[in-house]
Structure formats: C-alpha cells, structure tokens
Short mmCIF file of C-alpha atoms and ligand atoms in Angstrom, two decimals:
data_model
loop_
_atom_site.label_atom_id
_atom_site.label_comp_id
_atom_site.label_asym_id
_atom_site.label_seq_id
_atom_site.Cartn_x
_atom_site.Cartn_y
_atom_site.Cartn_z
CA MET A 1 0.06 -0.01 0.09
CA SER A 2 1.51 3.43 -0.88
CA ASN A 3 1.81 6.02 1.66
CA GLU A 4 2.33 8.59 -0.87
CA SER A 5 -1.21 8.30 -2.26
CA VAL A 6 -3.31 11.65 -1.86
CA ILE A 7 -6.60 10.88 -0.21
CA MET A 8 -8.80 13.91 -1.06
CA VAL A 9 -12.24 14.07 0.31
CA LEU A 10 -14.72 16.52 -1.00
CA SER A 11 -17.80 17.56 0.98
CA ALA A 12 -20.55 20.14 0.29
CA PRO A 13 -24.26 20.39 0.61
CA SER A 14 -26.03 18.54 -2.18
CA GLY A 15 -26.45 20.60 -5.13
CA THR A 16 -23.40 22.75 -4.60
CA GLY A 17 -21.32 21.43 -7.28
CA LYS A 18 -19.18 18.40 -6.22
CA THR A 19 -19.84 16.38 -9.15
CA SER A 20 -19.32 19.12 -11.71
CA ILE A 21 -16.11 19.74 -10.01
CA CYS A 22 -14.83 16.18 -9.75
CA ARG A 23 -15.57 15.12 -13.34
CA PRO A 24 -13.11 17.35 -15.26
CA LEU A 25 -10.33 16.61 -12.55
CA LEU A 26 -10.89 12.85 -12.85
CA ARG A 27 -10.56 13.28 -16.65
CA GLU A 28 -7.53 15.39 -16.54
CA PHE A 29 -5.56 13.28 -13.90
CA PRO A 30 -5.65 9.54 -14.71
CA ALA A 31 -3.56 8.92 -11.48
CA LEU A 32 -6.60 10.35 -9.48
CA ARG A 33 -9.27 7.92 -9.21
CA PHE A 34 -12.73 8.22 -7.72
CA SER A 35 -13.90 5.98 -4.93
CA VAL A 36 -17.22 4.89 -6.34
CA SER A 37 -19.59 4.66 -3.32
CA PHE A 38 -22.45 2.17 -3.00
CA THR A 39 -25.96 3.74 -2.72
CA THR A 40 -29.51 2.62 -2.61
CA ARG A 41 -30.91 5.85 -4.23
CA PRO A 42 -31.91 5.47 -7.90
CA PRO A 43 -29.56 7.04 -10.68
CA ARG A 44 -30.04 10.59 -11.84
CA ARG A 45 -30.17 11.30 -15.62
CA GLY A 46 -26.71 11.15 -17.00
CA GLU A 47 -25.29 8.97 -13.99
CA ALA A 48 -23.60 5.61 -14.70
CA ASP A 49 -23.56 2.56 -12.57
CA GLY A 50 -19.93 1.79 -11.67
CA ARG A 51 -18.67 5.42 -12.63
CA ASP A 52 -20.91 7.68 -10.34
CA TYR A 53 -22.08 5.13 -7.89
CA ARG A 54 -22.79 1.35 -7.54
CA PHE A 55 -26.52 1.47 -7.47
CA VAL A 56 -27.90 -1.60 -5.27
CA THR A 57 -30.91 -2.74 -3.38
CA PRO A 58 -31.35 -1.96 0.33
CA GLU A 59 -30.95 -5.79 0.83
CA ALA A 60 -27.77 -6.03 -0.92
CA PHE A 61 -26.49 -2.88 0.88
CA ARG A 62 -27.32 -4.43 4.15
CA GLU A 63 -25.52 -7.64 3.39
CA LYS A 64 -22.46 -5.50 2.66
CA ILE A 65 -22.65 -3.69 5.95
CA GLN A 66 -22.90 -7.21 7.66
CA ALA A 67 -19.86 -8.38 5.62
CA GLY A 68 -17.89 -5.31 6.81
CA ASP A 69 -17.39 -4.19 3.13
CA PHE A 70 -17.81 -0.48 3.96
CA VAL A 71 -15.05 1.75 5.48
CA GLU A 72 -18.12 4.07 6.51
CA TRP A 73 -21.76 4.11 5.62
CA THR A 74 -24.58 6.69 6.40
CA GLU A 75 -28.25 7.30 5.58
CA ASN A 76 -28.98 10.46 3.54
CA TYR A 77 -32.51 11.66 2.71
CA GLY A 78 -33.88 8.06 3.15
CA HIS A 79 -31.21 6.44 1.37
CA LEU A 80 -28.00 4.59 2.15
CA TYR A 81 -24.55 5.48 1.07
CA GLY A 82 -21.42 3.79 1.82
CA THR A 83 -17.57 3.83 0.96
CA SER A 84 -16.18 0.59 -0.33
CA ARG A 85 -13.38 -0.76 1.56
CA SER A 86 -12.00 -2.85 -1.22
CA GLY A 87 -12.43 -0.11 -3.75
CA ILE A 88 -10.25 2.16 -1.83
CA GLU A 89 -7.62 -0.46 -1.06
CA ALA A 90 -7.44 -1.32 -4.66
CA ILE A 91 -6.69 2.30 -5.81
CA ARG A 92 -4.04 2.62 -2.95
CA ASP A 93 -2.36 -0.76 -3.81
CA GLY A 94 -2.16 0.38 -7.41
CA GLY A 95 -0.38 3.57 -6.06
CA GLY A 96 -3.29 5.74 -7.29
CA ASP A 97 -4.60 8.98 -5.54
CA ILE A 98 -8.20 8.85 -4.34
CA LEU A 99 -10.88 11.31 -4.71
CA LEU A 100 -14.07 10.82 -2.42
CA ASP A 101 -17.34 12.62 -2.51
CA VAL A 102 -18.63 12.20 1.10
CA GLU A 103 -21.00 14.20 3.37
CA PRO A 104 -19.54 15.44 6.62
CA ARG A 105 -20.19 12.63 8.98
CA GLY A 106 -18.75 10.06 6.58
CA ALA A 107 -15.95 12.48 6.07
CA ARG A 108 -15.18 12.62 9.79
CA ALA A 109 -15.04 8.82 10.01
CA LEU A 110 -12.64 9.00 7.12
CA LYS A 111 -10.58 11.34 9.01
CA GLU A 112 -10.21 8.75 11.90
CA ILE A 113 -9.07 6.21 9.55
CA TYR A 114 -6.86 8.32 7.30
CA PRO A 115 -5.56 11.32 9.21
CA GLN A 116 -3.30 12.07 6.41
CA GLY A 117 -6.20 12.72 4.16
CA VAL A 118 -6.91 16.14 2.61
CA PHE A 119 -10.34 17.37 3.54
CA VAL A 120 -12.06 19.98 1.28
CA PHE A 121 -15.44 21.67 1.90
CA VAL A 122 -17.07 23.29 -1.14
CA LEU A 123 -19.53 26.09 -0.39
CA PRO A 124 -21.98 27.60 -2.77
CA PRO A 125 -21.85 31.35 -3.11
CA ASP A 126 -25.04 31.75 -0.97
CA LEU A 127 -27.98 29.80 0.30
CA ALA A 128 -30.33 31.26 -2.44
CA GLU A 129 -27.91 30.08 -5.23
CA LEU A 130 -27.64 26.62 -3.59
CA GLN A 131 -31.43 26.51 -3.63
CA ARG A 132 -31.53 27.42 -7.45
CA ARG A 133 -29.06 24.72 -8.16
CA LEU A 134 -30.98 22.13 -6.35
CA TRP A 135 -34.13 23.07 -8.13
CA LYS A 136 -32.19 23.38 -11.56
CA ARG A 137 -30.86 19.74 -11.25
CA GLY A 138 -34.58 18.82 -10.90
CA ASP A 139 -34.11 15.20 -9.57
CA GLY A 140 -36.28 13.81 -6.81
CA ASP A 141 -39.63 15.41 -5.70
CA GLU A 142 -40.23 18.76 -4.14
CA GLU A 143 -39.99 17.26 -0.54
CA THR A 144 -36.64 15.56 -1.27
CA ARG A 145 -35.16 18.94 -2.60
CA ARG A 146 -36.59 20.69 0.58
CA ARG A 147 -34.90 18.16 2.87
CA ARG A 148 -31.60 18.49 0.97
CA TYR A 149 -31.68 22.31 1.35
CA ARG A 150 -32.77 22.18 4.97
CA LYS A 151 -29.70 19.87 5.73
CA ALA A 152 -27.34 22.31 3.92
CA ARG A 153 -27.08 24.51 7.01
CA ASP A 154 -26.27 21.66 9.44
CA GLU A 155 -23.51 20.51 7.08
CA ILE A 156 -21.97 23.85 6.66
CA ARG A 157 -21.44 23.90 10.55
CA GLU A 158 -18.92 21.09 10.18
CA VAL A 159 -16.71 23.34 7.88
CA PHE A 160 -14.34 24.24 10.71
CA TRP A 161 -12.49 21.04 10.88
CA TYR A 162 -11.69 20.82 7.14
CA ASP A 163 -8.37 21.64 5.78
CA TYR A 164 -9.51 23.83 2.66
CA ILE A 165 -12.65 25.76 1.73
CA VAL A 166 -13.51 26.45 -2.02
CA VAL A 167 -16.35 28.66 -3.10
CA ASN A 168 -18.07 27.19 -6.16
CA ASP A 169 -19.28 30.53 -7.64
CA ARG A 170 -17.88 30.31 -11.24
CA LEU A 171 -17.17 26.68 -11.81
CA GLU A 172 -14.29 27.06 -13.72
CA GLN A 173 -12.54 28.98 -10.99
CA ALA A 174 -13.69 26.24 -8.39
CA ILE A 175 -12.27 23.55 -10.35
CA GLU A 176 -8.86 25.34 -10.88
CA ARG A 177 -8.87 25.82 -7.06
CA VAL A 178 -9.41 22.10 -6.10
CA ARG A 179 -6.87 21.30 -9.00
CA ALA A 180 -4.37 23.67 -7.16
CA ILE A 181 -4.97 21.97 -3.82
CA TYR A 182 -4.45 18.60 -5.39
CA LEU A 183 -1.12 19.52 -7.20
CA ALA A 184 0.26 21.24 -3.88
CA GLU A 185 -0.71 18.11 -1.81
CA LYS A 186 1.17 16.02 -4.39
CA CYS A 187 4.33 18.02 -3.72
CA ARG A 188 4.32 17.79 -0.05
CA ARG A 189 7.77 16.70 1.19
CA GLU A 190 6.33 13.47 2.82
CA ARG A 191 4.94 12.38 -0.50
CA GLN A 192 8.15 13.03 -2.43
CA MET A 193 10.54 10.92 -0.51
CA GLY A 194 10.85 8.54 -3.42
CA VAL A 195 12.06 11.41 -5.59
CA VAL A 196 14.64 12.55 -3.19
CA ALA A 197 16.24 9.31 -2.11
CA PRO A 198 18.33 8.68 -5.37
CA PHE A 199 20.07 12.02 -4.62
CA LEU A 200 21.27 10.93 -1.42
CA ALA A 201 22.35 7.24 -2.25
CA ASP A 202 26.16 6.72 -2.48
P1 ADP B 1 -23.42 18.07 -6.09
O1 ADP B 1 -22.61 16.97 -6.78
O2 ADP B 1 -22.66 18.83 -5.25
O3 ADP B 1 -24.73 17.59 -5.58
P2 ADP B 1 -23.89 19.06 -9.08
O4 ADP B 1 -22.52 18.97 -9.66
O5 ADP B 1 -24.86 17.87 -9.38
O6 ADP B 1 -23.86 19.07 -7.27
O7 ADP B 1 -24.58 20.54 -9.32
C1 ADP B 1 -25.85 20.74 -8.94
C2 ADP B 1 -26.36 21.70 -10.11
O8 ADP B 1 -25.76 22.92 -10.15
C3 ADP B 1 -26.25 20.98 -11.37
O9 ADP B 1 -27.26 21.29 -12.31
C4 ADP B 1 -24.89 21.84 -12.00
O10 ADP B 1 -24.89 21.93 -13.61
C5 ADP B 1 -25.06 23.11 -11.31
N1 ADP B 1 -23.82 23.92 -11.16
C6 ADP B 1 -22.62 23.37 -10.45
N2 ADP B 1 -21.77 24.30 -10.31
C7 ADP B 1 -22.31 25.43 -10.79
C8 ADP B 1 -21.82 26.85 -10.97
N3 ADP B 1 -20.60 27.24 -10.55
N4 ADP B 1 -22.64 27.80 -11.42
C9 ADP B 1 -23.92 27.46 -11.86
N5 ADP B 1 -24.36 26.15 -11.72
C10 ADP B 1 -23.62 25.21 -11.21
P1 5GP B 2 -26.23 12.59 -3.77
O1 5GP B 2 -27.46 11.71 -3.71
O2 5GP B 2 -26.42 13.96 -4.11
O3 5GP B 2 -25.18 11.86 -4.95
O4 5GP B 2 -25.44 12.52 -2.54
C1 5GP B 2 -25.95 12.96 -1.25
C2 5GP B 2 -24.90 12.95 -0.26
O5 5GP B 2 -24.42 11.86 0.06
C3 5GP B 2 -23.79 13.97 -0.57
O6 5GP B 2 -23.51 14.87 0.38
C4 5GP B 2 -22.67 12.95 -1.03
O7 5GP B 2 -21.39 13.64 -0.61
C5 5GP B 2 -22.80 11.96 0.10
N1 5GP B 2 -22.26 10.69 -0.06
C6 5GP B 2 -22.07 10.06 -1.39
N2 5GP B 2 -21.40 8.94 -1.07
C7 5GP B 2 -21.23 8.62 0.10
C8 5GP B 2 -20.59 7.71 0.82
O8 5GP B 2 -20.18 6.70 0.53
N3 5GP B 2 -20.59 7.86 2.34
C9 5GP B 2 -21.15 9.02 2.87
N4 5GP B 2 -21.04 9.11 4.03
N5 5GP B 2 -21.90 9.83 2.09
C10 5GP B 2 -21.73 9.82 0.86
#
C-alpha cells in the first residue's frame, strides 16, 4: 500500500457542485481515481452505474454492511450511502490517488481512519444560489429537494475541521482551486521522498 497516495475528500451540501468539479479533474488526472460509493438511491439522468455510484438494492446494501465491506456508511434523505473498503484499497495498492465525495459525517469517519487525508469543503456562493442549483438539477420530488436544502446549514457547521474551503461561484474557478490543492498536496515533502532518495544514495 502506497503512503504517498493523496486521499482527497470533498464535502458540500447536495447541489453545490461537487460532481461538476470532480468530473473534469478525474478526466485530467488519470492517477486520481474516484472512490465509487454504493448507494440505494435511484440513478439521476446522466449517471452511470460503476462510474458515479454502484446502485444497489437496500437488501444488497445491508448484506455488505454485515460483511464489513464499508469503511463508513450513512443514511441521507432516506437512502443509504457507503464507501467501499475494497475499492479504496485497490486504488491505494495500485499507487493511485483517491478522490471521495462524502458528506461531513462520513468525512469525519474517514479522517479517523486516514488522518493524512486532505479534507476540502465546497461552499455555494450563498443559500439562495444553492436553492436554485438544487431545483435546476431537478431530481427527486419537491420534498426531497426541500430536505436537502434544510440539511445544508447543518452540514456547513462542520466546515471548521476541514483543511480547505473552496467557494463554487464560477465553476471554472472552483475547479482550478481544487486542482491547485491536489497539485500542492502531491508536492508535499512526505509524498516526495521517493524522488529525493536517489540523490542521497552513494
Ligand atoms: P453536487 O454533486 O454537489 O450535488 P452537482 O455537480 O450535481 O452538485 O451540481 C448541481 C447543479 O448545479 C447542476 O445542475 C450543475 O450543473 C449546477 N452547477 C454546478 N456548479 C455550478 C456553478 N458554479 N454555477 C452554476 N451552476 C452550477
Ligand atoms: P447525492 O445523492 O447528491 O449524490 O449525495 C447525497 C450526499 O451523500 C452527498 O452529500 C454526498 O457527498 C454523500 N455521499 C455520497 N457517497 C457517500 C458515501 O459513500 N458515504 C457517505 N457518508 N456519504 C456519501
């Protein structure tokens, strides 16, 4: 297992734009791999099984809980979401960096397990814009959107223990900032010891 892997966790209230930020970064950096979570929620338009989530039944999800297959799992808006242990281990064993999209409770659990992780909170420019984006995306019924919106404030209270905050006002700028965080983290001394070692060998 590589200790040089970057484990980058993105959290944000639903509708802020995490997916819109992650997709171009994953295309740009083949070494950065998305940890595909399991969920019992139905796919949204444009989502692909195995790329965005692994969409499973509640029964299959519960079996995976029993089998200890999740690093962490939680219930959001009536659906179950879980981070796959074998998914993360496979990426790390291959020396890749990992990008996770997880809400703050799950992120907190991940911080316990991976204290070297990089925790990024993405904020919308303001609550009115968050509401517009949630409604623009148009998935789920009115009540689901309302619940997601109400939860935003509770989630934003968790911002204080994150390492970085990125406001997603203009999408291109937000992508650039998360990109900058990733590249800076890759250059951290402790992740570059493999590069330094040959200079010091005699
Ligand atoms: P999340 O993954 O955080 O739930 P999405 O990436 O699905 O959010 O974005 C929610 C909606 O907001 C989508 O319709 C997306 O196109 C739109 N969106 C994302 N970022 C911006 C932005 N900077 N400006 C305007 N609309 C945006
Ligand atoms: P959505 O349904 O909008 O894709 O996701 C809803 C929320 O679930 C988001 O805040 C997202 O970050 C979170 N989420 C997605 N996958 C996981 C996971 O594996 N574990 C946890 N704890 N949250 C997740």
